[in-house]
Amino acid sequence: MVGPLRPQFVLFGSSIVQFSCSNGGWGAILADLYSRKADVLLRGYAGWNSRRALQVLEQVFPKDAAIQPSLVIVYFGGNDSMLPHSSGLGPHVPLPEYAENMRKIGKYLKSLSENIRIIFLTAPPVNEKQILENLSDIIPKRNRTNESCKIYSDACLEVCRELDVKAVDLWTSIQKRKDWSTACFTDGIHFSAAASKIVAEEILKVLREADWEPSLHWKSLPTEFAENSPYDPPCGDGTTLNLADHSVAQALTHWGLSDN
Protein backbone atom coordinates (compact mmCIF):
# COMPACT_ATOMS: atom_id res chain seq x y z
CA MET A 1 0.00 0.00 0.00
CA VAL A 2 1.02 3.61 -0.40
CA GLY A 3 1.92 5.83 2.51
CA PRO A 4 1.90 7.71 4.72
CA LEU A 5 -0.77 5.75 6.55
CA ARG A 6 -4.05 7.59 6.94
CA PRO A 7 -7.28 6.67 8.74
CA GLN A 8 -9.45 4.47 6.54
CA PHE A 9 -13.13 5.29 6.09
CA VAL A 10 -14.99 2.39 4.43
CA LEU A 11 -18.42 2.87 2.85
CA PHE A 12 -20.15 -0.53 2.78
CA GLY A 13 -23.57 -1.11 1.29
CA SER A 14 -25.74 -1.53 -1.78
CA SER A 15 -26.28 0.86 -4.71
CA ILE A 16 -26.70 3.86 -2.41
CA VAL A 17 -23.00 3.27 -1.65
CA GLN A 18 -21.85 2.02 -5.07
CA PHE A 19 -23.23 5.11 -6.81
CA SER A 20 -22.16 7.53 -4.07
CA CYS A 21 -19.23 8.90 -6.06
CA SER A 22 -21.27 9.86 -9.13
CA ASN A 23 -23.83 12.60 -9.74
CA GLY A 24 -22.48 14.80 -6.94
CA GLY A 25 -22.69 11.86 -4.56
CA TRP A 26 -22.20 11.84 -0.82
CA GLY A 27 -19.19 9.52 -1.13
CA ALA A 28 -17.53 12.01 -3.45
CA ILE A 29 -18.24 14.80 -0.96
CA LEU A 30 -16.56 12.88 1.87
CA ALA A 31 -13.61 11.86 -0.33
CA ASP A 32 -13.12 15.48 -1.40
CA LEU A 33 -13.35 16.92 2.10
CA TYR A 34 -11.02 14.27 3.57
CA SER A 35 -8.71 14.16 0.55
CA ARG A 36 -5.61 14.96 2.64
CA LYS A 37 -6.86 13.56 5.91
CA ALA A 38 -8.29 10.04 5.38
CA ASP A 39 -8.68 7.42 2.67
CA VAL A 40 -12.33 6.90 1.74
CA LEU A 41 -12.80 3.38 0.37
CA LEU A 42 -15.90 2.26 -1.51
CA ARG A 43 -17.34 -1.22 -1.04
CA GLY A 44 -20.74 -0.84 -2.68
CA TYR A 45 -22.75 -3.59 -4.38
CA ALA A 46 -25.87 -2.59 -6.30
CA GLY A 47 -28.94 -4.69 -5.64
CA TRP A 48 -27.58 -6.32 -2.50
CA ASN A 49 -29.46 -6.92 0.73
CA SER A 50 -28.24 -7.56 4.27
CA ARG A 51 -28.26 -11.32 3.66
CA ARG A 52 -25.66 -11.05 0.89
CA ALA A 53 -23.66 -8.56 2.95
CA LEU A 54 -23.28 -11.12 5.72
CA GLN A 55 -21.97 -13.69 3.24
CA VAL A 56 -18.97 -11.52 2.32
CA LEU A 57 -18.47 -9.63 5.58
CA GLU A 58 -15.26 -11.44 6.55
CA GLN A 59 -13.85 -11.02 3.04
CA VAL A 60 -14.48 -7.28 2.98
CA PHE A 61 -13.31 -6.84 6.58
CA PRO A 62 -10.77 -9.59 7.39
CA LYS A 63 -10.14 -10.08 11.09
CA ASP A 64 -6.42 -10.56 10.48
CA ALA A 65 -5.96 -7.36 8.43
CA ALA A 66 -2.83 -5.47 9.47
CA ILE A 67 -4.80 -2.22 9.56
CA GLN A 68 -8.46 -1.98 10.50
CA PRO A 69 -10.72 0.88 9.41
CA SER A 70 -11.15 3.88 11.64
CA LEU A 71 -14.73 4.33 10.40
CA VAL A 72 -17.25 2.11 8.63
CA ILE A 73 -20.46 3.59 7.24
CA VAL A 74 -22.99 0.84 6.52
CA TYR A 75 -26.11 1.00 4.38
CA PHE A 76 -28.48 -1.92 3.79
CA GLY A 77 -32.26 -1.86 4.06
CA GLY A 78 -33.92 -0.44 0.98
CA ASN A 79 -33.61 -3.67 -1.02
CA ASP A 80 -34.47 -5.77 2.05
CA SER A 81 -37.70 -3.80 2.41
CA MET A 82 -39.01 -4.71 -1.04
CA LEU A 83 -42.15 -6.81 -0.90
CA PRO A 84 -41.61 -10.57 -1.30
CA HIS A 85 -41.93 -12.20 -4.73
CA SER A 86 -44.21 -15.22 -5.11
CA SER A 87 -41.27 -17.25 -6.44
CA GLY A 88 -39.22 -16.67 -3.31
CA LEU A 89 -36.57 -14.96 -5.42
CA GLY A 90 -35.51 -11.36 -5.09
CA PRO A 91 -33.93 -9.10 -2.49
CA HIS A 92 -36.70 -9.14 0.13
CA VAL A 93 -35.57 -10.07 3.62
CA PRO A 94 -38.19 -10.49 6.36
CA LEU A 95 -38.03 -7.74 8.96
CA PRO A 96 -36.86 -9.90 11.92
CA GLU A 97 -34.08 -11.40 9.80
CA TYR A 98 -33.07 -7.96 8.51
CA ALA A 99 -32.74 -6.66 12.06
CA GLU A 100 -30.70 -9.72 13.06
CA ASN A 101 -28.45 -9.36 10.01
CA MET A 102 -27.74 -5.73 10.83
CA ARG A 103 -27.09 -6.74 14.42
CA LYS A 104 -24.56 -9.34 13.27
CA ILE A 105 -22.87 -6.84 10.96
CA GLY A 106 -22.58 -4.30 13.76
CA LYS A 107 -21.24 -6.82 16.27
CA TYR A 108 -18.71 -8.19 13.82
CA LEU A 109 -17.39 -4.75 12.90
CA LYS A 110 -17.09 -3.78 16.55
CA SER A 111 -15.06 -6.95 17.19
CA LEU A 112 -12.38 -5.91 14.68
CA SER A 113 -10.87 -3.20 16.87
CA GLU A 114 -11.69 -1.28 20.01
CA ASN A 115 -10.98 1.89 18.03
CA ILE A 116 -13.30 1.22 15.09
CA ARG A 117 -16.25 3.60 14.74
CA ILE A 118 -19.49 2.70 12.97
CA ILE A 119 -22.37 4.65 11.47
CA PHE A 120 -25.47 2.92 10.07
CA LEU A 121 -27.55 4.70 7.44
CA THR A 122 -31.22 3.76 7.49
CA ALA A 123 -33.43 3.07 4.50
CA PRO A 124 -34.31 6.40 2.86
CA PRO A 125 -37.71 7.34 1.49
CA VAL A 126 -38.63 6.62 -2.13
CA ASN A 127 -40.78 8.26 -4.79
CA GLU A 128 -43.07 5.39 -5.77
CA LYS A 129 -44.47 7.08 -8.88
CA GLN A 130 -40.99 7.89 -10.16
CA ILE A 131 -39.89 4.28 -9.61
CA LEU A 132 -42.69 3.01 -11.84
CA GLU A 133 -41.83 5.58 -14.50
CA ASN A 134 -38.08 4.89 -14.53
CA LEU A 135 -37.50 1.38 -13.25
CA SER A 136 -40.50 -0.60 -14.50
CA ASP A 137 -38.18 -3.07 -16.29
CA ILE A 138 -36.48 -3.91 -12.97
CA ILE A 139 -39.31 -3.21 -10.53
CA PRO A 140 -42.49 -3.86 -12.54
CA LYS A 141 -44.95 -3.60 -9.67
CA ARG A 142 -45.48 -1.43 -6.64
CA ASN A 143 -43.26 -3.56 -4.44
CA ARG A 144 -41.00 -0.86 -3.03
CA THR A 145 -43.00 1.54 -0.95
CA ASN A 146 -42.28 4.46 1.29
CA GLU A 147 -44.22 2.72 4.05
CA SER A 148 -42.01 -0.38 3.96
CA CYS A 149 -38.88 1.81 3.92
CA LYS A 150 -40.10 3.49 7.10
CA ILE A 151 -40.61 0.13 8.82
CA TYR A 152 -37.10 -1.06 7.95
CA SER A 153 -35.62 2.32 8.84
CA ASP A 154 -37.14 2.09 12.32
CA ALA A 155 -35.79 -1.45 12.72
CA CYS A 156 -32.29 -0.25 11.84
CA LEU A 157 -32.51 2.56 14.39
CA GLU A 158 -33.58 0.08 17.07
CA VAL A 159 -30.56 -2.12 16.33
CA CYS A 160 -28.30 0.93 16.59
CA ARG A 161 -29.72 1.74 20.01
CA GLU A 162 -29.12 -1.84 21.14
CA LEU A 163 -25.51 -1.88 19.93
CA ASP A 164 -24.67 1.73 20.82
CA VAL A 165 -23.89 2.42 17.17
CA LYS A 166 -24.34 5.86 15.61
CA ALA A 167 -27.17 6.18 13.10
CA VAL A 168 -28.32 8.56 10.40
CA ASP A 169 -32.09 8.45 9.94
CA LEU A 170 -32.25 9.04 6.19
CA TRP A 171 -35.98 8.36 6.02
CA THR A 172 -36.63 11.37 8.22
CA SER A 173 -33.79 13.72 7.26
CA ILE A 174 -34.46 13.61 3.51
CA GLN A 175 -38.17 14.27 3.98
CA LYS A 176 -37.42 17.45 5.92
CA ARG A 177 -36.91 19.07 2.53
CA LYS A 178 -40.34 20.19 1.30
CA ASP A 179 -39.77 19.14 -2.31
CA TRP A 180 -37.94 15.94 -1.41
CA SER A 181 -40.05 13.66 -3.61
CA THR A 182 -39.11 15.52 -6.78
CA ALA A 183 -35.71 16.97 -5.88
CA CYS A 184 -33.94 14.10 -4.16
CA PHE A 185 -33.95 11.23 -6.66
CA THR A 186 -32.73 10.42 -10.14
CA ASP A 187 -35.15 7.54 -10.61
CA GLY A 188 -37.26 7.35 -7.44
CA ILE A 189 -34.65 5.41 -5.43
CA HIS A 190 -31.14 6.65 -6.12
CA PHE A 191 -29.95 10.01 -4.89
CA SER A 192 -29.67 13.27 -6.76
CA ALA A 193 -26.97 15.74 -5.78
CA ALA A 194 -29.51 17.46 -3.50
CA ALA A 195 -30.15 14.27 -1.53
CA SER A 196 -26.45 13.42 -1.35
CA LYS A 197 -25.74 16.80 0.18
CA ILE A 198 -28.28 16.00 2.91
CA VAL A 199 -26.64 12.60 3.50
CA ALA A 200 -23.16 14.13 3.71
CA GLU A 201 -24.33 16.86 6.09
CA GLU A 202 -25.97 14.29 8.38
CA ILE A 203 -22.83 12.13 8.43
CA LEU A 204 -20.64 15.15 9.14
CA LYS A 205 -22.98 16.14 11.97
CA VAL A 206 -22.51 12.72 13.56
CA LEU A 207 -18.74 12.99 13.16
CA ARG A 208 -18.73 16.47 14.67
CA GLU A 209 -20.92 15.62 17.67
CA ALA A 210 -19.66 12.12 18.53
CA ASP A 211 -17.59 11.93 21.71
CA TRP A 212 -15.02 9.71 20.03
CA GLU A 213 -11.35 9.83 20.94
CA PRO A 214 -9.73 10.58 18.64
CA SER A 215 -12.35 12.60 16.81
CA LEU A 216 -12.88 11.73 13.16
CA HIS A 217 -14.41 15.06 12.20
CA TRP A 218 -12.45 16.67 9.39
CA LYS A 219 -11.43 19.65 11.51
CA SER A 220 -9.83 17.37 14.09
CA LEU A 221 -7.74 15.24 11.74
CA PRO A 222 -4.30 16.47 10.69
CA THR A 223 -3.74 17.47 7.08
CA GLU A 224 -1.04 15.38 5.46
CA PHE A 225 2.16 17.33 4.67
CA ALA A 226 0.51 20.57 5.80
CA GLU A 227 3.68 22.41 6.75
CA ASN A 228 4.50 25.71 5.07
CA SER A 229 6.95 25.43 2.22
CA PRO A 230 8.99 27.89 0.13
CA TYR A 231 7.55 26.03 -2.87
CA ASP A 232 4.01 27.19 -2.06
CA PRO A 233 2.66 29.96 -4.33
CA PRO A 234 4.11 33.35 -3.31
CA CYS A 235 1.84 36.16 -2.15
CA GLY A 236 2.35 39.86 -2.69
CA ASP A 237 3.36 40.46 0.93
CA GLY A 238 6.36 38.15 0.77
CA THR A 239 4.62 35.16 2.33
CA THR A 240 3.36 31.99 0.64
CA LEU A 241 -0.14 30.54 0.27
CA ASN A 242 -0.50 27.19 2.04
CA LEU A 243 -2.68 25.17 -0.34
CA ALA A 244 -3.20 22.42 2.23
CA ASP A 245 -5.68 24.59 4.10
CA HIS A 246 -6.98 26.24 0.95
CA SER A 247 -8.08 22.93 -0.57
CA VAL A 248 -10.45 22.21 2.32
CA ALA A 249 -12.05 25.63 1.93
CA GLN A 250 -12.47 24.95 -1.78
CA ALA A 251 -14.18 21.62 -1.07
CA LEU A 252 -16.63 23.25 1.34
CA THR A 253 -17.45 25.94 -1.19
CA HIS A 254 -17.80 23.50 -4.08
CA TRP A 255 -20.32 21.32 -2.27
CA GLY A 256 -22.13 24.16 -0.58
CA LEU A 257 -21.32 22.94 2.91
CA SER A 258 -21.01 25.00 6.04
CA ASP A 259 -17.74 25.09 7.96
CA ASN A 260 -18.96 22.48 10.47
Coordinates of C-alpha atoms in Angstrom, one line a residue, residues 82-171:
M82 CA -39.0 -4.7 -1.0
L83 CA -42.2 -6.8 -0.9
P84 CA -41.6 -10.6 -1.3
H85 CA -41.9 -12.2 -4.7
S86 CA -44.2 -15.2 -5.1
S87 CA -41.3 -17.3 -6.4
G88 CA -39.2 -16.7 -3.3
L89 CA -36.6 -15.0 -5.4
G90 CA -35.5 -11.4 -5.1
P91 CA -33.9 -9.1 -2.5
H92 CA -36.7 -9.1 0.1
V93 CA -35.6 -10.1 3.6
P94 CA -38.2 -10.5 6.4
L95 CA -38.0 -7.7 9.0
P96 CA -36.9 -9.9 11.9
E97 CA -34.1 -11.4 9.8
Y98 CA -33.1 -8.0 8.5
A99 CA -32.7 -6.7 12.1
E100 CA -30.7 -9.7 13.1
N101 CA -28.5 -9.4 10.0
M102 CA -27.7 -5.7 10.8
R103 CA -27.1 -6.7 14.4
K104 CA -24.6 -9.3 13.3
I105 CA -22.9 -6.8 11.0
G106 CA -22.6 -4.3 13.8
K107 CA -21.2 -6.8 16.3
Y108 CA -18.7 -8.2 13.8
L109 CA -17.4 -4.8 12.9
K110 CA -17.1 -3.8 16.6
S111 CA -15.1 -7.0 17.2
L112 CA -12.4 -5.9 14.7
S113 CA -10.9 -3.2 16.9
E114 CA -11.7 -1.3 20.0
N115 CA -11.0 1.9 18.0
I116 CA -13.3 1.2 15.1
R117 CA -16.2 3.6 14.7
I118 CA -19.5 2.7 13.0
I119 CA -22.4 4.6 11.5
F120 CA -25.5 2.9 10.1
L121 CA -27.6 4.7 7.4
T122 CA -31.2 3.8 7.5
A123 CA -33.4 3.1 4.5
P124 CA -34.3 6.4 2.9
P125 CA -37.7 7.3 1.5
V126 CA -38.6 6.6 -2.1
N127 CA -40.8 8.3 -4.8
E128 CA -43.1 5.4 -5.8
K129 CA -44.5 7.1 -8.9
Q130 CA -41.0 7.9 -10.2
I131 CA -39.9 4.3 -9.6
L132 CA -42.7 3.0 -11.8
E133 CA -41.8 5.6 -14.5
N134 CA -38.1 4.9 -14.5
L135 CA -37.5 1.4 -13.2
S136 CA -40.5 -0.6 -14.5
D137 CA -38.2 -3.1 -16.3
I138 CA -36.5 -3.9 -13.0
I139 CA -39.3 -3.2 -10.5
P140 CA -42.5 -3.9 -12.5
K141 CA -45.0 -3.6 -9.7
R142 CA -45.5 -1.4 -6.6
N143 CA -43.3 -3.6 -4.4
R144 CA -41.0 -0.9 -3.0
T145 CA -43.0 1.5 -0.9
N146 CA -42.3 4.5 1.3
E147 CA -44.2 2.7 4.1
S148 CA -42.0 -0.4 4.0
C149 CA -38.9 1.8 3.9
K150 CA -40.1 3.5 7.1
I151 CA -40.6 0.1 8.8
Y152 CA -37.1 -1.1 8.0
S153 CA -35.6 2.3 8.8
D154 CA -37.1 2.1 12.3
A155 CA -35.8 -1.5 12.7
C156 CA -32.3 -0.2 11.8
L157 CA -32.5 2.6 14.4
E158 CA -33.6 0.1 17.1
V159 CA -30.6 -2.1 16.3
C160 CA -28.3 0.9 16.6
R161 CA -29.7 1.7 20.0
E162 CA -29.1 -1.8 21.1
L163 CA -25.5 -1.9 19.9
D164 CA -24.7 1.7 20.8
V165 CA -23.9 2.4 17.2
K166 CA -24.3 5.9 15.6
A167 CA -27.2 6.2 13.1
V168 CA -28.3 8.6 10.4
D169 CA -32.1 8.5 9.9
L170 CA -32.2 9.0 6.2
W171 CA -36.0 8.4 6.0

